[in-house]
């Protein structure tokens, strides 16, 4: 599936209470960005989140994440008008999707 037609199953977009909410994903992203895991196979995602939160601030990263997960915008497009480099949109989107998948596996 290409990035252009990909959707992500978050409750805010699907209406399905079995899907994780955007807030659950966002909370975990922030926690891991503030306290990256050590010696974990996915620790690189935590480092990415720490970097983008420091570089762009919480509000901007939250907006990009919301655009990707709830509004289904492509990763690069989600950065429009926010002063975020498109490559960082890809980093944010990839990390958000990985976190969402992890939460879905837990439920």
PDB file of C-alpha atoms in Angstrom:
ATOM      1  CA  UNK A   1       0.000   0.000   0.000  1.00  0.00           C
ATOM      2  CA  UNK A   2       1.404   3.392  -0.903  1.00  0.00           C
ATOM      3  CA  UNK A   3       1.664   6.259   1.519  1.00  0.00           C
ATOM      4  CA  UNK A   4      -1.013   8.167  -0.422  1.00  0.00           C
ATOM      5  CA  UNK A   5      -3.777   5.649   0.271  1.00  0.00           C
ATOM      6  CA  UNK A   6      -2.742   4.442   3.709  1.00  0.00           C
ATOM      7  CA  UNK A   7      -5.079   4.926   6.667  1.00  0.00           C
ATOM      8  CA  UNK A   8      -4.385   4.249  10.314  1.00  0.00           C
ATOM      9  CA  UNK A   9      -6.910   2.715  12.711  1.00  0.00           C
ATOM     10  CA  UNK A  10      -7.192   5.266  15.525  1.00  0.00           C
ATOM     11  CA  UNK A  11     -10.508   5.564  17.317  1.00  0.00           C
ATOM     12  CA  UNK A  12     -10.814   9.269  16.481  1.00  0.00           C
ATOM     13  CA  UNK A  13     -10.913   8.420  12.774  1.00  0.00           C
ATOM     14  CA  UNK A  14     -12.666   5.037  12.758  1.00  0.00           C
ATOM     15  CA  UNK A  15     -15.192   5.492  15.558  1.00  0.00           C
ATOM     16  CA  UNK A  16     -14.258   1.984  16.716  1.00  0.00           C
ATOM     17  CA  UNK A  17     -13.687   1.923  20.506  1.00  0.00           C
ATOM     18  CA  UNK A  18     -11.424  -1.106  20.056  1.00  0.00           C
ATOM     19  CA  UNK A  19      -8.890   1.087  18.263  1.00  0.00           C
ATOM     20  CA  UNK A  20      -6.433   3.124  20.362  1.00  0.00           C
ATOM     21  CA  UNK A  21      -7.294   6.803  20.669  1.00  0.00           C
ATOM     22  CA  UNK A  22      -5.101   9.538  19.280  1.00  0.00           C
ATOM     23  CA  UNK A  23      -4.505  10.687  22.864  1.00  0.00           C
ATOM     24  CA  UNK A  24      -3.192   7.242  23.856  1.00  0.00           C
ATOM     25  CA  UNK A  25      -0.744   7.286  20.944  1.00  0.00           C
ATOM     26  CA  UNK A  26       0.292  10.872  21.617  1.00  0.00           C
ATOM     27  CA  UNK A  27       0.818  10.255  25.335  1.00  0.00           C
ATOM     28  CA  UNK A  28       3.075   7.275  24.660  1.00  0.00           C
ATOM     29  CA  UNK A  29       5.017   9.198  21.997  1.00  0.00           C
ATOM     30  CA  UNK A  30       5.659  12.053  24.438  1.00  0.00           C
ATOM     31  CA  UNK A  31       6.628   9.737  27.293  1.00  0.00           C
ATOM     32  CA  UNK A  32       9.119   7.937  25.104  1.00  0.00           C
ATOM     33  CA  UNK A  33      10.455  11.174  23.667  1.00  0.00           C
ATOM     34  CA  UNK A  34      11.073  12.475  27.176  1.00  0.00           C
ATOM     35  CA  UNK A  35      12.420   9.171  28.528  1.00  0.00           C
ATOM     36  CA  UNK A  36      13.862   7.131  25.661  1.00  0.00           C
ATOM     37  CA  UNK A  37      14.204   3.429  26.278  1.00  0.00           C
ATOM     38  CA  UNK A  38      17.668   1.925  26.452  1.00  0.00           C
ATOM     39  CA  UNK A  39      18.664  -1.418  24.939  1.00  0.00           C
ATOM     40  CA  UNK A  40      15.283  -1.881  23.274  1.00  0.00           C
ATOM     41  CA  UNK A  41      14.893  -2.937  19.625  1.00  0.00           C
ATOM     42  CA  UNK A  42      12.685   0.110  18.958  1.00  0.00           C
ATOM     43  CA  UNK A  43      14.749   2.628  20.929  1.00  0.00           C
ATOM     44  CA  UNK A  44      15.535   4.459  17.661  1.00  0.00           C
ATOM     45  CA  UNK A  45      11.879   5.576  17.528  1.00  0.00           C
ATOM     46  CA  UNK A  46      12.238   7.110  20.984  1.00  0.00           C
ATOM     47  CA  UNK A  47      15.363   8.950  19.851  1.00  0.00           C
ATOM     48  CA  UNK A  48      13.534  10.258  16.789  1.00  0.00           C
ATOM     49  CA  UNK A  49      10.697  11.552  18.949  1.00  0.00           C
ATOM     50  CA  UNK A  50      13.118  13.166  21.404  1.00  0.00           C
ATOM     51  CA  UNK A  51      14.842  14.909  18.496  1.00  0.00           C
ATOM     52  CA  UNK A  52      11.718  16.244  16.789  1.00  0.00           C
ATOM     53  CA  UNK A  53      10.127  17.350  20.075  1.00  0.00           C
ATOM     54  CA  UNK A  54      13.257  19.316  20.901  1.00  0.00           C
ATOM     55  CA  UNK A  55      13.569  20.734  17.389  1.00  0.00           C
ATOM     56  CA  UNK A  56       9.937  21.712  16.706  1.00  0.00           C
ATOM     57  CA  UNK A  57       8.123  21.697  20.034  1.00  0.00           C
ATOM     58  CA  UNK A  58       5.253  19.628  21.331  1.00  0.00           C
ATOM     59  CA  UNK A  59       2.418  21.557  19.654  1.00  0.00           C
ATOM     60  CA  UNK A  60       3.920  21.303  16.169  1.00  0.00           C
ATOM     61  CA  UNK A  61       4.799  17.606  16.467  1.00  0.00           C
ATOM     62  CA  UNK A  62       1.324  16.909  17.829  1.00  0.00           C
ATOM     63  CA  UNK A  63      -0.214  18.667  14.822  1.00  0.00           C
ATOM     64  CA  UNK A  64       1.851  16.606  12.363  1.00  0.00           C
ATOM     65  CA  UNK A  65       0.963  13.414  14.234  1.00  0.00           C
ATOM     66  CA  UNK A  66      -2.742  14.297  14.249  1.00  0.00           C
ATOM     67  CA  UNK A  67      -2.700  15.091  10.540  1.00  0.00           C
ATOM     68  CA  UNK A  68      -1.114  11.708   9.815  1.00  0.00           C
ATOM     69  CA  UNK A  69      -3.184   9.488  12.115  1.00  0.00           C
ATOM     70  CA  UNK A  70      -6.581  11.195  12.145  1.00  0.00           C
ATOM     71  CA  UNK A  71      -6.735  13.272   8.975  1.00  0.00           C
ATOM     72  CA  UNK A  72      -4.884  10.646   6.877  1.00  0.00           C
ATOM     73  CA  UNK A  73      -2.501  13.174   5.359  1.00  0.00           C
ATOM     74  CA  UNK A  74       0.678  11.775   3.807  1.00  0.00           C
ATOM     75  CA  UNK A  75       3.721  12.148   6.047  1.00  0.00           C
ATOM     76  CA  UNK A  76       5.354  14.889   3.981  1.00  0.00           C
ATOM     77  CA  UNK A  77       2.128  16.808   3.399  1.00  0.00           C
ATOM     78  CA  UNK A  78       1.376  16.793   7.133  1.00  0.00           C
ATOM     79  CA  UNK A  79       4.256  19.221   7.644  1.00  0.00           C
ATOM     80  CA  UNK A  80       2.765  21.948   5.413  1.00  0.00           C
ATOM     81  CA  UNK A  81       2.743  25.441   6.920  1.00  0.00           C
ATOM     82  CA  UNK A  82       4.419  24.265  10.130  1.00  0.00           C
ATOM     83  CA  UNK A  83       8.084  24.922   9.390  1.00  0.00           C
ATOM     84  CA  UNK A  84       8.865  21.211   9.628  1.00  0.00           C
ATOM     85  CA  UNK A  85      11.171  19.625   7.081  1.00  0.00           C
ATOM     86  CA  UNK A  86       9.347  17.001   4.998  1.00  0.00           C
ATOM     87  CA  UNK A  87      11.921  14.377   5.992  1.00  0.00           C
ATOM     88  CA  UNK A  88      11.025  15.016   9.626  1.00  0.00           C
ATOM     89  CA  UNK A  89       7.374  14.515   8.698  1.00  0.00           C
ATOM     90  CA  UNK A  90       8.376  11.053   7.509  1.00  0.00           C
ATOM     91  CA  UNK A  91      10.246  10.442  10.769  1.00  0.00           C
ATOM     92  CA  UNK A  92       7.285  11.626  12.879  1.00  0.00           C
ATOM     93  CA  UNK A  93       4.744   9.667  10.841  1.00  0.00           C
ATOM     94  CA  UNK A  94       6.789   6.478  10.883  1.00  0.00           C
ATOM     95  CA  UNK A  95       7.270   6.712  14.643  1.00  0.00           C
ATOM     96  CA  UNK A  96       3.575   7.443  15.226  1.00  0.00           C
ATOM     97  CA  UNK A  97       2.501   4.464  13.109  1.00  0.00           C
ATOM     98  CA  UNK A  98       4.951   2.161  14.902  1.00  0.00           C
ATOM     99  CA  UNK A  99       3.571   3.316  18.250  1.00  0.00           C
ATOM    100  CA  UNK A 100      -0.006   2.846  17.069  1.00  0.00           C
ATOM    101  CA  UNK A 101       0.785  -0.704  15.910  1.00  0.00           C
ATOM    102  CA  UNK A 102       2.343  -1.451  19.283  1.00  0.00           C
ATOM    103  CA  UNK A 103      -0.759  -0.219  21.111  1.00  0.00           C
ATOM    104  CA  UNK A 104      -3.000  -2.269  18.815  1.00  0.00           C
ATOM    105  CA  UNK A 105      -0.991  -5.407  19.611  1.00  0.00           C
ATOM    106  CA  UNK A 106      -1.387  -4.774  23.336  1.00  0.00           C
ATOM    107  CA  UNK A 107      -5.181  -4.629  23.160  1.00  0.00           C
TER     108      UNK A 107
END
